[in-house]
Amino acid sequence: MATINDNYLKLKAGYLFPEIARRVNAFAQANPEAKIIRLGIGDVTEPLPEACRKAMIKAIEEMGDRATFKGYGPEQGYPWLREAIAKYDFQARGCQIDADEIFISDGSKCDTGNILDIFGDNNAIAVTDPVYPVYVDTNVMAGHTGEANEKGEYEGLVYLPINAENNFTAKIPSQKVDLIYLCFPNNPTGATATKEHLKAWVGYARANGSIIFFDAAYEAFITNPDLPHSIYEIEGAKECAIEFRSFSKNAGFTGTRCALTVVPKTLTAKAADGSDVELWKLWNRRQSTKFNGVSYIVQRGAEAVYSEEGQAQVKALVSFYLENAKIICDRLTEAGLKVYGGVNAPYVWVKTPNGLSSWDFFDKLLHTCHVVGTPGSGFGAAGEGYFRISAFNSRENVEEAMKRIAEKFRV
Ligand code: PLP
């Protein structure tokens, strides 16, 4: 008889988004005239930059001609894309990352999960609370945790609370952990990390032989010139960090799919016999075996992000969402709410007023303003009492949602 991976049974059944959908549907049925505005999901809304579209159309034409047709590409990505990324995303910021340390993939979601393939099962793992749920669930699936308690915390994981008191940046743990997930700019809180904060983490990781998983999916939203975009801006990070990046949020590739993972060749971890093994070799082996590369067409589209035209268009796209975020922050503050994030990030993290729970605030906003956001408690126990509003939407919807809040919402 076939058996299953029992770890899947430990997963809390995708509660957050189905529950949001259930409440929104119930409200919509009872109030068919209500025009509901959804500011809950982290998906982009604006079309692909023209430079990317043009490059992909040209690539499709090449695929239609025997002389320029491409079959399987390199599993790690085409060298021209890896070189452009190394040059513009890393070397231009003083990070000595080489093209062959960059692995192109079809998403950071998959990479942040798949990376566990090359690590052992006995690592102590730290995540922030609240957190991007993929980091937790992929560890549950891999059997790295026990059961969840009633708050949704899994036995065996080290939770590092992030809240207004610590500026939504986790305190360096007193105990020893082997793998640490950091995400800056942060989903869901919109917080950023200073160089000093990342230096502290790199120091901790090097002292303890730990590896940092640095998720920089939202780095393009950093406008403050003092903030680091990459963990490799910190000396010593090439010895202790893997970085994940994506074209999803800067260039609107959520439906097109292209991302990258940086595994420096200087990065090692211990084998069972105590020897040091290069993680680059293992990730290269993993990708070559389990992945057959991102389509040529999509990689040409991603490459166009680095053209002069592409850079200007991506910048405009990011500025558009950041302006949405500013409108959200300003209007919510005027309505008497305390907001965080939304300056170097597309997410606004709202403190629920009058001690309301995340779900009570969700209901209040839905019923009085017909606006949907995401309850903070869905991102972890320490997200209780907070609420996430996404700036990924049309200007019209953002303006309208904020107008309703200003008119109807009273703290
Ligand atoms: N990392 C974070 C923190 C995210 O919020 C998301 C998407 O919302 C991703 C990764 C996923 O990126 P991708 O679309 O490249 O899979």
Coordinates of C-alpha atoms and ligand atoms in Angstrom, one line a residue:
M1 CA 0.0 0.0 0.0
A2 CA 1.3 3.4 -0.9
T3 CA 1.9 5.8 2.0
I4 CA 2.0 9.6 2.1
N5 CA 4.3 12.2 3.5
D6 CA 2.5 12.5 6.8
N7 CA 4.1 15.9 7.4
Y8 CA 1.5 17.3 5.0
L9 CA -1.1 16.4 7.6
K10 CA 0.5 18.8 10.1
L11 CA -0.2 21.8 7.8
K12 CA -2.9 24.1 9.0
A13 CA -5.3 23.9 6.1
G14 CA -4.7 27.1 4.1
Y15 CA -7.0 29.0 6.5
L16 CA -6.3 32.6 5.7
F17 CA -7.3 33.2 2.1
P18 CA -10.2 30.8 2.0
E19 CA -11.6 32.4 5.1
I20 CA -11.2 35.9 3.6
A21 CA -13.0 34.6 0.4
R22 CA -15.8 33.1 2.6
R23 CA -16.5 36.3 4.5
V24 CA -16.3 38.5 1.4
N25 CA -18.6 36.2 -0.6
A26 CA -21.1 36.1 2.3
F27 CA -21.1 39.9 2.5
A28 CA -21.4 40.3 -1.3
Q29 CA -24.4 38.0 -1.4
A30 CA -26.1 39.9 1.3
N31 CA -25.2 43.2 -0.2
P32 CA -25.2 42.7 -4.0
E33 CA -25.0 46.5 -4.7
A34 CA -21.8 46.9 -2.7
K35 CA -18.7 47.6 -4.9
I36 CA -16.0 45.7 -3.0
I37 CA -12.4 46.8 -3.4
R38 CA -9.8 44.1 -2.7
L39 CA -6.5 45.4 -1.3
G40 CA -5.7 42.1 0.3
I41 CA -3.6 40.1 -2.2
G42 CA 0.1 40.6 -3.1
D43 CA -0.4 40.2 -6.8
V44 CA 0.4 43.1 -9.2
T45 CA -2.2 44.7 -11.3
E46 CA -0.4 46.9 -13.9
P47 CA 0.7 45.6 -17.4
L48 CA 4.2 44.3 -18.3
P49 CA 6.7 47.0 -19.2
E50 CA 6.9 47.6 -22.9
A51 CA 10.6 46.7 -23.1
C52 CA 9.9 43.3 -21.7
R53 CA 7.0 42.7 -24.1
K54 CA 9.0 43.7 -27.1
A55 CA 11.9 41.5 -26.1
M56 CA 9.5 38.5 -25.6
I57 CA 7.8 39.1 -29.0
K58 CA 11.2 39.1 -30.7
A59 CA 12.1 35.9 -28.8
I60 CA 8.9 34.3 -30.0
E61 CA 9.8 35.2 -33.6
E62 CA 13.2 33.6 -33.1
M63 CA 11.5 30.4 -31.8
G64 CA 9.6 30.3 -35.1
D65 CA 12.7 30.1 -37.2
R66 CA 14.8 26.9 -37.5
A67 CA 18.0 29.0 -37.6
T68 CA 17.3 30.7 -34.2
F69 CA 15.0 28.2 -32.5
K70 CA 16.0 27.2 -29.0
G71 CA 15.3 23.9 -27.3
Y72 CA 16.4 23.1 -23.7
G73 CA 18.5 25.9 -22.3
P74 CA 21.0 25.7 -19.5
E75 CA 19.3 24.7 -16.2
Q76 CA 21.0 27.5 -14.4
G77 CA 19.8 30.2 -16.9
Y78 CA 21.2 31.8 -20.0
P79 CA 24.6 33.4 -19.5
W80 CA 23.5 36.8 -20.9
L81 CA 20.8 37.1 -18.3
R82 CA 23.0 35.9 -15.4
E83 CA 25.7 38.4 -16.6
A84 CA 23.2 41.3 -16.7
I85 CA 22.0 40.5 -13.2
A86 CA 25.5 40.2 -11.8
K87 CA 26.5 43.5 -13.4
Y88 CA 23.5 45.7 -12.7
D89 CA 21.9 44.2 -9.5
F90 CA 25.1 43.3 -7.7
Q91 CA 28.4 44.6 -9.0
A92 CA 27.0 48.1 -9.5
R93 CA 26.3 48.1 -5.8
G94 CA 29.8 46.9 -4.9
C95 CA 28.8 43.3 -4.4
Q96 CA 31.3 40.8 -5.9
I97 CA 28.8 38.3 -7.2
D98 CA 29.8 36.5 -10.4
A99 CA 27.3 35.5 -13.1
D100 CA 27.8 31.8 -12.4
E101 CA 26.8 32.3 -8.7
I102 CA 23.3 33.3 -10.0
F103 CA 20.7 30.6 -10.8
I104 CA 17.7 31.7 -12.8
S105 CA 14.4 30.1 -11.8
D106 CA 10.6 30.4 -12.3
G107 CA 10.0 31.9 -8.9
S108 CA 11.2 32.9 -5.5
K109 CA 8.4 31.0 -3.9
C110 CA 9.7 27.7 -5.3
D111 CA 13.3 28.6 -4.6
T112 CA 12.7 29.5 -1.0
G113 CA 11.0 26.1 -0.6
N114 CA 13.3 24.0 -2.8
I115 CA 16.5 25.3 -1.1
L116 CA 15.7 23.0 1.8
D117 CA 16.6 20.0 -0.5
I118 CA 20.3 20.7 0.0
F119 CA 20.2 21.1 3.8
G120 CA 20.0 18.4 6.5
D121 CA 17.0 17.6 8.6
N122 CA 18.6 18.5 12.0
N123 CA 19.1 22.2 11.6
A124 CA 17.6 24.6 14.1
I125 CA 15.4 27.0 12.0
A126 CA 14.4 30.5 12.8
V127 CA 11.6 32.5 11.2
T128 CA 10.2 35.9 12.1
D129 CA 6.6 36.2 13.4
P130 CA 4.7 37.4 11.4
V131 CA 6.3 35.8 8.3
Y132 CA 5.7 35.0 4.6
P133 CA 4.0 31.6 5.2
V134 CA 5.9 29.7 2.5
Y135 CA 9.0 29.6 4.8
V136 CA 7.1 27.8 7.5
D137 CA 5.0 25.5 5.4
T138 CA 7.9 24.2 3.4
N139 CA 9.7 23.3 6.6
V140 CA 6.6 21.5 7.9
M141 CA 6.4 19.6 4.6
A142 CA 10.1 18.6 4.9
G143 CA 9.5 17.2 8.3
H144 CA 11.5 19.8 10.2
T145 CA 8.8 20.6 12.7
G146 CA 6.4 18.9 15.1
E147 CA 2.7 19.8 15.3
A148 CA 1.2 23.3 15.4
N149 CA -0.3 24.6 18.6
E150 CA -3.7 26.4 18.8
K151 CA -1.9 29.7 17.8
G152 CA -0.5 28.1 14.7
E153 CA 3.1 27.9 16.0
Y154 CA 4.9 24.7 15.0
E155 CA 6.9 22.8 17.6
G156 CA 10.6 22.9 16.7
L157 CA 10.7 26.2 14.9
V158 CA 12.3 29.3 16.6
Y159 CA 9.9 32.2 16.2
L160 CA 11.4 35.7 16.4
P161 CA 8.7 38.2 17.1
I162 CA 8.7 41.4 15.1
N163 CA 6.6 44.3 16.3
A164 CA 6.4 48.1 16.6
E165 CA 8.7 47.9 19.7
N166 CA 11.6 46.4 17.7
N167 CA 10.8 48.4 14.5
F168 CA 9.7 45.1 12.9
T169 CA 13.3 43.8 12.8
A170 CA 13.9 40.7 14.8
K171 CA 16.3 40.7 17.8
I172 CA 19.3 38.5 17.2
P173 CA 18.5 35.2 19.0
S174 CA 20.3 34.3 22.2
Q175 CA 20.2 30.6 21.3
K176 CA 22.1 29.0 18.3
V177 CA 20.1 28.6 15.1
D178 CA 21.5 27.1 11.9
L179 CA 19.1 28.5 9.2
I180 CA 17.5 31.9 9.4
Y181 CA 14.9 33.4 7.1
L182 CA 15.1 37.2 6.7
C183 CA 12.9 39.2 4.3
F184 CA 13.6 42.9 3.5
P185 CA 11.7 44.9 2.5
N186 CA 9.4 42.8 4.5
N187 CA 6.2 41.0 3.6
P188 CA 3.9 41.5 5.5
T189 CA 5.1 44.5 7.6
G190 CA 6.7 46.6 4.9
A191 CA 9.7 47.1 7.3
T192 CA 13.3 47.6 6.0
A193 CA 16.6 46.7 7.4
T194 CA 19.5 49.1 7.9
K195 CA 23.1 48.0 7.1
E196 CA 23.7 47.8 10.9
H197 CA 20.9 45.4 11.4
L198 CA 22.1 43.1 8.6
K199 CA 25.7 43.4 9.9
A200 CA 24.5 42.1 13.2
W201 CA 22.9 39.1 11.5
V202 CA 26.0 38.4 9.3
G203 CA 28.1 38.6 12.5
Y204 CA 25.8 36.1 14.2
A205 CA 25.7 33.8 11.3
R206 CA 29.5 33.7 10.9
A207 CA 30.1 33.2 14.6
N208 CA 27.6 30.3 14.7
G209 CA 28.2 28.7 11.3
S210 CA 24.6 29.5 10.3
I211 CA 23.2 30.3 6.9
I212 CA 20.9 33.2 6.2
F213 CA 18.1 32.9 3.6
F214 CA 17.7 36.5 2.5
D215 CA 14.5 37.2 0.5
A216 CA 14.9 40.4 -1.4
A217 CA 11.8 40.0 -3.6
Y218 CA 10.8 43.6 -2.8
E219 CA 14.3 45.3 -3.1
A220 CA 13.2 47.5 -6.0
F221 CA 10.9 49.3 -3.7
I222 CA 13.7 50.7 -1.6
T223 CA 14.0 54.5 -2.2
N224 CA 16.0 55.5 0.8
P225 CA 19.6 55.6 -0.5
D226 CA 21.1 54.5 2.9
L227 CA 19.3 51.1 2.9
P228 CA 21.0 48.0 1.5
H229 CA 19.3 46.3 -1.4
S230 CA 21.3 43.1 -1.1
I231 CA 22.8 41.3 1.9
Y232 CA 26.0 41.0 0.0
E233 CA 26.5 44.8 0.6
I234 CA 27.5 43.5 4.1
E235 CA 31.1 42.3 4.4
G236 CA 31.3 38.6 5.1
A237 CA 27.8 37.8 3.7
K238 CA 29.2 35.8 0.9
E239 CA 30.3 33.3 3.6
C240 CA 26.9 33.0 5.2
A241 CA 24.0 34.0 3.0
I242 CA 21.9 32.9 0.1
E243 CA 19.8 35.6 -1.6
F244 CA 16.5 35.3 -3.4
R245 CA 15.2 37.8 -5.9
S246 CA 12.3 38.0 -8.3
F247 CA 11.0 39.8 -11.3
S248 CA 7.5 39.4 -10.0
K249 CA 7.1 42.7 -8.1
N250 CA 9.5 45.1 -9.9
A251 CA 8.6 44.1 -13.5
G252 CA 5.1 42.6 -13.0
F253 CA 6.2 39.0 -13.8
T254 CA 3.9 37.3 -11.3
G255 CA 2.1 35.6 -14.2
T256 CA 5.2 35.5 -16.5
R257 CA 7.5 33.8 -13.9
C258 CA 11.2 34.6 -13.6
A259 CA 13.4 34.9 -10.5
L260 CA 16.9 34.2 -9.3
T261 CA 18.8 32.7 -6.4
V262 CA 22.4 33.7 -5.5
V263 CA 24.5 30.9 -4.0
P264 CA 28.1 32.3 -3.6
K265 CA 30.9 29.8 -4.3
T266 CA 32.4 30.7 -0.9
L267 CA 29.4 29.3 1.0
T268 CA 29.8 26.0 2.8
A269 CA 28.0 23.9 5.3
K270 CA 28.9 20.7 7.2
A271 CA 28.5 17.1 5.9
A272 CA 27.7 14.3 8.4
D273 CA 31.4 13.5 8.5
G274 CA 32.3 17.0 9.6
S275 CA 33.8 18.1 6.3
D276 CA 32.8 21.4 4.7
V277 CA 30.8 21.1 1.4
E278 CA 30.3 23.9 -1.1
L279 CA 26.6 24.8 -1.2
W280 CA 26.9 26.0 -4.8
K281 CA 27.8 22.5 -6.0
L282 CA 24.8 21.0 -4.3
W283 CA 22.3 23.7 -5.6
N284 CA 23.8 23.3 -9.0
R285 CA 23.3 19.5 -8.8
R286 CA 19.8 19.9 -7.4
Q287 CA 18.7 22.4 -10.2
S288 CA 20.3 20.3 -12.9
T289 CA 18.4 17.2 -11.8
K290 CA 15.0 18.6 -10.8
F291 CA 14.7 21.7 -13.0
N292 CA 14.9 22.3 -16.8
G293 CA 15.3 26.0 -16.9
V294 CA 13.0 29.0 -17.5
S295 CA 11.7 29.5 -21.0
Y296 CA 14.0 31.4 -23.5
I297 CA 11.2 33.8 -24.2
V298 CA 10.7 34.7 -20.5
Q299 CA 14.5 35.1 -19.9
R300 CA 14.7 37.5 -22.9
G301 CA 11.8 39.4 -21.2
A302 CA 13.7 39.5 -17.9
E303 CA 16.9 40.6 -19.6
A304 CA 15.1 43.6 -21.1
V305 CA 14.6 44.9 -17.5
Y306 CA 18.3 45.9 -17.6
S307 CA 18.0 47.9 -20.9
E308 CA 17.9 51.7 -20.6
E309 CA 14.2 51.6 -21.6
G310 CA 13.4 48.7 -19.3
Q311 CA 15.1 50.4 -16.3
A312 CA 13.0 53.6 -16.9
Q313 CA 9.8 51.6 -17.2
V314 CA 10.4 49.4 -14.2
K315 CA 11.2 52.5 -12.1
A316 CA 7.9 54.1 -13.2
L317 CA 6.0 50.9 -12.3
V318 CA 7.6 50.7 -8.8
S319 CA 7.0 54.5 -8.3
F320 CA 3.3 54.0 -9.3
Y321 CA 2.8 51.4 -6.5
L322 CA 4.8 53.4 -4.0
E323 CA 2.6 56.4 -4.7
N324 CA -0.4 54.1 -4.0
A325 CA 1.3 53.1 -0.7
K326 CA 1.8 56.8 0.2
I327 CA -1.9 57.5 -0.5
I328 CA -2.9 54.6 1.8
C329 CA -0.5 55.7 4.6
D330 CA -1.7 59.3 4.4
R331 CA -5.4 58.6 4.4
L332 CA -5.3 55.9 7.1
T333 CA -3.2 58.2 9.3
E334 CA -5.8 61.0 8.7
A335 CA -8.5 58.5 9.7
G336 CA -6.7 58.1 13.1
L337 CA -5.0 54.8 12.4
K338 CA -1.4 54.0 13.2
V339 CA 0.4 52.7 10.1
Y340 CA 3.9 51.2 9.4
G341 CA 5.8 50.3 6.2
G342 CA 4.5 51.6 2.9
V343 CA 7.5 53.8 2.3
N344 CA 10.2 51.5 0.9
A345 CA 7.7 48.6 0.4
P346 CA 4.3 48.0 -1.3
Y347 CA 2.7 46.9 2.0
V348 CA 1.1 49.0 4.7
W349 CA 0.9 47.3 8.1
V350 CA -1.9 48.8 10.1
K351 CA -2.3 48.6 13.9
T352 CA -5.9 47.7 14.5
P353 CA -7.6 50.4 16.6
N354 CA -9.2 50.1 20.0
G355 CA -7.7 46.7 20.6
L356 CA -9.8 45.1 17.8
S357 CA -8.6 41.7 16.7
S358 CA -7.2 41.4 13.2
W359 CA -10.4 39.6 12.1
D360 CA -12.8 42.1 13.8
F361 CA -11.0 44.9 12.0
F362 CA -11.3 43.0 8.8
D363 CA -15.1 42.7 9.3
K364 CA -15.4 46.3 10.3
L365 CA -13.6 47.5 7.1
L366 CA -15.5 45.2 4.9
H367 CA -18.9 46.1 6.4
T368 CA -18.4 49.9 6.7
C369 CA -16.2 50.6 3.6
H370 CA -16.5 47.5 1.5
V371 CA -12.7 47.3 1.5
V372 CA -10.8 44.0 1.8
G373 CA -7.4 43.7 3.4
T374 CA -5.5 40.8 5.1
P375 CA -5.7 40.1 8.8
G376 CA -2.2 40.2 10.3
S377 CA -2.9 37.1 12.4
G378 CA -2.9 35.1 9.2
F379 CA 0.9 35.7 9.0
G380 CA 1.6 34.4 12.4
A381 CA 0.6 34.7 16.0
A382 CA 2.5 37.9 16.6
G383 CA 0.6 39.5 13.6
E384 CA -2.6 39.5 15.8
G385 CA -3.8 43.1 16.2
Y386 CA -2.4 44.1 12.8
F387 CA -3.7 44.3 9.3
R388 CA -2.0 44.3 5.9
I389 CA -3.1 46.6 3.0
S390 CA -1.5 46.1 -0.3
A391 CA -0.6 48.9 -2.7
F392 CA -0.8 46.6 -5.7
N393 CA -3.9 48.0 -7.3
S394 CA -5.1 50.6 -9.8
R395 CA -4.9 54.3 -8.6
E396 CA -8.7 54.5 -9.0
N397 CA -9.3 51.6 -6.6
V398 CA -6.8 52.9 -4.1
E399 CA -8.3 56.4 -4.2
E400 CA -11.8 55.1 -3.9
A401 CA -11.0 52.7 -1.1
M402 CA -9.2 55.5 0.9
K403 CA -12.1 58.0 0.2
R404 CA -14.5 55.6 1.7
I405 CA -12.3 55.0 4.7
A406 CA -11.9 58.8 5.2
E407 CA -15.7 59.3 4.9
K408 CA -17.1 56.4 6.8
F409 CA -14.5 55.0 9.1
R410 CA -14.2 56.3 12.6
V411 CA -11.7 54.8 15.0
Ligands
PLP1 N1 9.0 36.2 -1.4 C1 8.1 37.0 -0.8 C2 8.4 37.6 0.5 C3 6.9 37.2 -1.4 O1 6.0 38.0 -0.8 C4 6.5 36.6 -2.6 C5 5.2 36.8 -3.3 O2 4.3 37.4 -2.8 C6 7.5 35.8 -3.2 C7 8.7 35.6 -2.6 C8 7.2 35.0 -4.4 O3 7.8 35.5 -5.5 P1 7.7 34.7 -6.9 O4 6.5 35.4 -7.6 O5 9.0 35.0 -7.6 O6 7.5 33.3 -6.7

